[in-house]
PDB file of C-alpha atoms in Angstrom:
ATOM      1  CA  UNK A   1       4.802  11.606  21.911  1.00 37.00           C
ATOM      2  CA  UNK A   2       2.390  13.949  20.120  1.00 38.00           C
ATOM      3  CA  UNK A   3       5.341  15.482  18.219  1.00 40.00           C
ATOM      4  CA  UNK A   4       6.522  12.038  17.024  1.00 38.00           C
ATOM      5  CA  UNK A   5       3.022  11.026  15.897  1.00 42.00           C
ATOM      6  CA  UNK A   6       2.512  14.350  14.154  1.00 45.00           C
ATOM      7  CA  UNK A   7       5.822  14.070  12.276  1.00 45.00           C
ATOM      8  CA  UNK A   8       5.077  10.504  11.196  1.00 41.00           C
ATOM      9  CA  UNK A   9       1.634  11.507   9.945  1.00 44.00           C
ATOM     10  CA  UNK A  10       2.955  14.561   8.123  1.00 52.00           C
ATOM     11  CA  UNK A  11       5.796  12.585   6.521  1.00 48.00           C
ATOM     12  CA  UNK A  12       3.135  10.227   5.161  1.00 47.00           C
ATOM     13  CA  UNK A  13       1.391  13.212   3.558  1.00 50.00           C
ATOM     14  CA  UNK A  14      -1.371  13.407   6.163  1.00 47.00           C
ATOM     15  CA  UNK A  15      -2.359  16.645   7.844  1.00 45.00           C
ATOM     16  CA  UNK A  16      -3.303  17.160  11.467  1.00 42.00           C
ATOM     17  CA  UNK A  17      -5.602  19.799  12.860  1.00 45.00           C
ATOM     18  CA  UNK A  18      -5.556  20.632  16.554  1.00 40.00           C
ATOM     19  CA  UNK A  19      -8.792  21.859  18.088  1.00 43.00           C
ATOM     20  CA  UNK A  20      -8.435  24.967  20.270  1.00 43.00           C
ATOM     21  CA  UNK A  21      -9.022  24.810  24.016  1.00 43.00           C
ATOM     22  CA  UNK A  22     -12.337  26.209  25.170  1.00 47.00           C
ATOM     23  CA  UNK A  23     -13.988  26.883  28.485  1.00 46.00           C
ATOM     24  CA  UNK A  24     -17.253  25.121  29.066  1.00 48.00           C
ATOM     25  CA  UNK A  25     -19.671  25.275  31.960  1.00 49.00           C
ATOM     26  CA  UNK A  26     -20.433  21.956  33.580  1.00 47.00           C
ATOM     27  CA  UNK A  27     -23.628  22.072  35.691  1.00 56.00           C
ATOM     28  CA  UNK A  28     -22.731  21.773  39.369  1.00 55.00           C
ATOM     29  CA  UNK A  29     -19.001  21.894  38.681  1.00 51.00           C
ATOM     30  CA  UNK A  30     -18.385  25.415  37.395  1.00 52.00           C
ATOM     31  CA  UNK A  31     -16.061  25.928  34.448  1.00 48.00           C
ATOM     32  CA  UNK A  32     -13.427  23.589  33.093  1.00 46.00           C
ATOM     33  CA  UNK A  33     -11.113  23.687  30.121  1.00 45.00           C
ATOM     34  CA  UNK A  34     -11.679  21.207  27.329  1.00 44.00           C
ATOM     35  CA  UNK A  35      -8.546  19.327  26.429  1.00 41.00           C
ATOM     36  CA  UNK A  36      -7.151  20.090  23.007  1.00 43.00           C
ATOM     37  CA  UNK A  37      -6.911  16.810  21.110  1.00 41.00           C
ATOM     38  CA  UNK A  38      -5.167  16.322  17.803  1.00 46.00           C
ATOM     39  CA  UNK A  39      -7.546  15.283  15.082  1.00 51.00           C
ATOM     40  CA  UNK A  40      -6.746  14.054  11.634  1.00 54.00           C
ATOM     41  CA  UNK A  41      -8.251  16.166   8.862  1.00 71.00           C
ATOM     42  CA  UNK A  42     -11.111  14.702   6.844  1.00 81.00           C
ATOM     43  CA  UNK A  43      -8.844  14.617   3.790  1.00 82.00           C
ATOM     44  CA  UNK A  44      -6.276  12.525   5.660  1.00 84.00           C
ATOM     45  CA  UNK A  45      -8.966  10.238   7.076  1.00 83.00           C
ATOM     46  CA  UNK A  46     -10.350   9.778   3.589  1.00 85.00           C
ATOM     47  CA  UNK A  47      -6.898   8.772   2.346  1.00 89.00           C
ATOM     48  CA  UNK A  48      -6.505   6.295   5.214  1.00 90.00           C
ATOM     49  CA  UNK A  49      -9.960   4.867   4.647  1.00 89.00           C
ATOM     50  CA  UNK A  50      -9.306   4.435   0.922  1.00 91.00           C
ATOM     51  CA  UNK A  51      -5.973   2.741   1.626  1.00 95.00           C
ATOM     52  CA  UNK A  52      -7.695   0.442   4.117  1.00 95.00           C
ATOM     53  CA  UNK A  53     -10.456  -0.352   1.600  1.00 95.00           C
ATOM     54  CA  UNK A  54      -7.920  -1.220  -1.099  1.00 97.00           C
ATOM     55  CA  UNK A  55      -5.964  -3.366   1.350  1.00 97.00           C
ATOM     56  CA  UNK A  56      -9.097  -5.285   2.383  1.00 97.00           C
ATOM     57  CA  UNK A  57     -10.033  -5.784  -1.269  1.00 97.00           C
ATOM     58  CA  UNK A  58      -6.532  -6.998  -2.071  1.00 98.00           C
ATOM     59  CA  UNK A  59      -6.516  -9.439   0.857  1.00 97.00           C
ATOM     60  CA  UNK A  60      -9.849 -10.974  -0.130  1.00 98.00           C
ATOM     61  CA  UNK A  61      -8.890 -11.117  -3.814  1.00 98.00           C
ATOM     62  CA  UNK A  62      -5.623 -12.877  -2.957  1.00 98.00           C
ATOM     63  CA  UNK A  63      -7.431 -15.287  -0.630  1.00 97.00           C
ATOM     64  CA  UNK A  64      -9.922 -16.056  -3.401  1.00 98.00           C
ATOM     65  CA  UNK A  65      -7.159 -16.759  -5.916  1.00 98.00           C
ATOM     66  CA  UNK A  66      -5.555 -19.019  -3.333  1.00 97.00           C
ATOM     67  CA  UNK A  67      -8.707 -21.207  -3.414  1.00 97.00           C
ATOM     68  CA  UNK A  68      -7.704 -22.202  -6.944  1.00 97.00           C
ATOM     69  CA  UNK A  69      -3.936 -22.482  -6.378  1.00 97.00           C
ATOM     70  CA  UNK A  70      -4.197 -24.543  -3.180  1.00 95.00           C
ATOM     71  CA  UNK A  71      -7.571 -26.236  -3.535  1.00 96.00           C
ATOM     72  CA  UNK A  72      -6.578 -29.243  -1.426  1.00 92.00           C
ATOM     73  CA  UNK A  73      -5.755 -26.917   1.477  1.00 87.00           C
ATOM     74  CA  UNK A  74      -9.298 -25.529   1.422  1.00 91.00           C
ATOM     75  CA  UNK A  75     -10.876 -28.925   0.836  1.00 92.00           C
ATOM     76  CA  UNK A  76      -9.244 -30.138   4.049  1.00 86.00           C
ATOM     77  CA  UNK A  77     -11.023 -27.340   5.930  1.00 87.00           C
ATOM     78  CA  UNK A  78     -14.489 -28.372   4.804  1.00 90.00           C
ATOM     79  CA  UNK A  79     -16.693 -29.794   7.558  1.00 90.00           C
ATOM     80  CA  UNK A  80     -17.954 -33.286   6.714  1.00 89.00           C
ATOM     81  CA  UNK A  81     -21.594 -32.212   7.060  1.00 90.00           C
ATOM     82  CA  UNK A  82     -21.340 -29.852   4.063  1.00 91.00           C
ATOM     83  CA  UNK A  83     -22.069 -31.311   0.606  1.00 94.00           C
ATOM     84  CA  UNK A  84     -20.203 -30.537  -2.627  1.00 96.00           C
ATOM     85  CA  UNK A  85     -16.857 -29.672  -1.049  1.00 95.00           C
ATOM     86  CA  UNK A  86     -14.995 -28.882  -4.267  1.00 97.00           C
ATOM     87  CA  UNK A  87     -17.843 -26.765  -5.630  1.00 97.00           C
ATOM     88  CA  UNK A  88     -18.101 -24.790  -2.371  1.00 96.00           C
ATOM     89  CA  UNK A  89     -14.352 -24.152  -2.313  1.00 96.00           C
ATOM     90  CA  UNK A  90     -14.519 -22.805  -5.872  1.00 98.00           C
ATOM     91  CA  UNK A  91     -17.695 -20.823  -5.161  1.00 97.00           C
ATOM     92  CA  UNK A  92     -16.199 -19.176  -2.093  1.00 97.00           C
ATOM     93  CA  UNK A  93     -13.027 -18.425  -4.067  1.00 97.00           C
ATOM     94  CA  UNK A  94     -15.001 -16.771  -6.864  1.00 98.00           C
ATOM     95  CA  UNK A  95     -17.021 -14.808  -4.293  1.00 98.00           C
ATOM     96  CA  UNK A  96     -13.875 -13.585  -2.531  1.00 98.00           C
ATOM     97  CA  UNK A  97     -12.293 -12.522  -5.817  1.00 98.00           C
ATOM     98  CA  UNK A  98     -15.419 -10.777  -7.118  1.00 98.00           C
ATOM     99  CA  UNK A  99     -16.219  -8.992  -3.851  1.00 98.00           C
ATOM    100  CA  UNK A 100     -12.578  -8.061  -3.273  1.00 98.00           C
ATOM    101  CA  UNK A 101     -12.336  -6.514  -6.740  1.00 98.00           C
ATOM    102  CA  UNK A 102     -15.679  -4.711  -6.350  1.00 97.00           C
ATOM    103  CA  UNK A 103     -14.365  -3.145  -3.147  1.00 96.00           C
ATOM    104  CA  UNK A 104     -11.796  -1.242  -5.242  1.00 96.00           C
ATOM    105  CA  UNK A 105     -14.611   0.806  -6.805  1.00 95.00           C
ATOM    106  CA  UNK A 106     -16.290   3.343  -4.530  1.00 91.00           C
ATOM    107  CA  UNK A 107     -19.528   2.989  -6.506  1.00 92.00           C
ATOM    108  CA  UNK A 108     -19.730  -0.700  -5.541  1.00 95.00           C
ATOM    109  CA  UNK A 109     -18.049  -0.635  -2.141  1.00 94.00           C
ATOM    110  CA  UNK A 110     -21.225  -0.909  -0.067  1.00 95.00           C
ATOM    111  CA  UNK A 111     -22.479  -3.898  -2.062  1.00 96.00           C
ATOM    112  CA  UNK A 112     -19.048  -5.525  -1.886  1.00 97.00           C
ATOM    113  CA  UNK A 113     -18.773  -4.870   1.848  1.00 97.00           C
ATOM    114  CA  UNK A 114     -22.184  -6.410   2.555  1.00 97.00           C
ATOM    115  CA  UNK A 115     -21.213  -9.385   0.415  1.00 98.00           C
ATOM    116  CA  UNK A 116     -17.957  -9.821   2.329  1.00 98.00           C
ATOM    117  CA  UNK A 117     -19.834  -9.645   5.624  1.00 98.00           C
ATOM    118  CA  UNK A 118     -22.250 -12.327   4.400  1.00 98.00           C
ATOM    119  CA  UNK A 119     -19.339 -14.446   3.180  1.00 97.00           C
ATOM    120  CA  UNK A 120     -17.518 -14.175   6.519  1.00 97.00           C
ATOM    121  CA  UNK A 121     -20.699 -15.229   8.315  1.00 96.00           C
ATOM    122  CA  UNK A 122     -21.209 -18.107   5.866  1.00 94.00           C
ATOM    123  CA  UNK A 123     -17.718 -19.560   6.402  1.00 93.00           C
ATOM    124  CA  UNK A 124     -17.734 -19.044  10.162  1.00 94.00           C
ATOM    125  CA  UNK A 125     -19.235 -22.503  10.900  1.00 91.00           C
ATOM    126  CA  UNK A 126     -16.325 -24.110   9.035  1.00 90.00           C
ATOM    127  CA  UNK A 127     -13.886 -22.154  11.204  1.00 92.00           C
ATOM    128  CA  UNK A 128     -15.745 -23.252  14.341  1.00 94.00           C
ATOM    129  CA  UNK A 129     -15.598 -26.845  13.099  1.00 92.00           C
ATOM    130  CA  UNK A 130     -11.833 -26.532  12.655  1.00 92.00           C
ATOM    131  CA  UNK A 131     -11.387 -25.101  16.162  1.00 95.00           C
ATOM    132  CA  UNK A 132     -13.491 -27.858  17.707  1.00 94.00           C
ATOM    133  CA  UNK A 133     -11.626 -30.618  15.830  1.00 92.00           C
ATOM    134  CA  UNK A 134      -7.944 -29.609  15.800  1.00 93.00           C
ATOM    135  CA  UNK A 135      -6.912 -33.252  15.394  1.00 92.00           C
ATOM    136  CA  UNK A 136      -8.205 -33.082  11.813  1.00 87.00           C
ATOM    137  CA  UNK A 137      -5.950 -30.125  10.982  1.00 87.00           C
ATOM    138  CA  UNK A 138      -2.442 -31.109  12.020  1.00 87.00           C
ATOM    139  CA  UNK A 139      -0.940 -28.278   9.924  1.00 85.00           C
ATOM    140  CA  UNK A 140      -2.472 -25.751  12.381  1.00 88.00           C
ATOM    141  CA  UNK A 141      -1.985 -25.340  16.100  1.00 93.00           C
ATOM    142  CA  UNK A 142      -5.151 -25.522  18.209  1.00 94.00           C
ATOM    143  CA  UNK A 143      -4.437 -21.983  19.430  1.00 95.00           C
ATOM    144  CA  UNK A 144      -4.187 -20.760  15.857  1.00 93.00           C
ATOM    145  CA  UNK A 145      -7.508 -22.365  15.004  1.00 94.00           C
ATOM    146  CA  UNK A 146      -9.188 -20.609  17.932  1.00 96.00           C
ATOM    147  CA  UNK A 147      -7.559 -17.286  17.046  1.00 94.00           C
ATOM    148  CA  UNK A 148      -9.146 -17.462  13.591  1.00 92.00           C
ATOM    149  CA  UNK A 149     -12.589 -17.042  15.153  1.00 95.00           C
ATOM    150  CA  UNK A 150     -12.157 -13.476  16.465  1.00 96.00           C
ATOM    151  CA  UNK A 151     -10.360 -12.600  13.226  1.00 94.00           C
ATOM    152  CA  UNK A 152     -13.672 -13.233  11.458  1.00 94.00           C
ATOM    153  CA  UNK A 153     -15.177 -10.503  13.656  1.00 94.00           C
ATOM    154  CA  UNK A 154     -12.301  -8.189  12.712  1.00 95.00           C
ATOM    155  CA  UNK A 155     -12.901  -8.876   9.011  1.00 96.00           C
ATOM    156  CA  UNK A 156     -16.625  -8.224   9.452  1.00 96.00           C
ATOM    157  CA  UNK A 157     -15.984  -4.968  11.331  1.00 95.00           C
ATOM    158  CA  UNK A 158     -13.440  -3.903   8.701  1.00 95.00           C
ATOM    159  CA  UNK A 159     -15.919  -4.562   5.891  1.00 96.00           C
ATOM    160  CA  UNK A 160     -18.675  -2.814   7.877  1.00 95.00           C
ATOM    161  CA  UNK A 161     -16.700   0.433   7.581  1.00 91.00           C
ATOM    162  CA  UNK A 162     -17.509   0.451   3.863  1.00 93.00           C
ATOM    163  CA  UNK A 163     -21.248  -0.259   4.070  1.00 91.00           C
ATOM    164  CA  UNK A 164     -22.192   3.286   4.984  1.00 81.00           C
ATOM    165  CA  UNK A 165     -21.047   5.833   2.443  1.00 66.00           C
ATOM    166  CA  UNK A 166     -18.597   5.529  -0.420  1.00 60.00           C
ATOM    167  CA  UNK A 167     -15.096   6.809   0.178  1.00 56.00           C
ATOM    168  CA  UNK A 168     -13.508   8.681  -2.650  1.00 57.00           C
ATOM    169  CA  UNK A 169     -10.268  10.532  -3.050  1.00 50.00           C
ATOM    170  CA  UNK A 170     -12.113  13.719  -3.961  1.00 45.00           C
ATOM    171  CA  UNK A 171     -11.813  15.529  -0.612  1.00 41.00           C
ATOM    172  CA  UNK A 172      -9.143  18.224  -0.675  1.00 40.00           C
ATOM    173  CA  UNK A 173      -7.120  19.536   2.278  1.00 39.00           C
TER     174      UNK A 173
END
């Protein structure tokens, strides 16, 4: 299995470094050998992280554009207790586009990531409303509406990866 994974990674242009086995003393247990685990080089991880960042930015940008192409779809999602439905649909679309595009630039990635996290938190009540009232959203299955909720956590965790330190393509193998 390791061989297959290594070949797939190398065919994608990613390098793998294997750490050597060492002996270590464990108090009360004598010596044991540390298991050699394959690790992806920092250059390869940087490439994967950049690809992931661009993908997240593209997904949010596309979702934001969709707010303008299919406005009625998003208007139907709005909980009745929110005012200015059309304005909020457009505002969230602009925010998704702007933050998604900013994520493409390593200089702005942390700001964009924090903005995306805030946006995901801001729209979460609307997703909860949809899950609690599936009869209002006949185009979705109730299961699908409930599955959207943990996907918000995935989006937040994905964006969180880019709040720490900018990723650049400058690392060399």
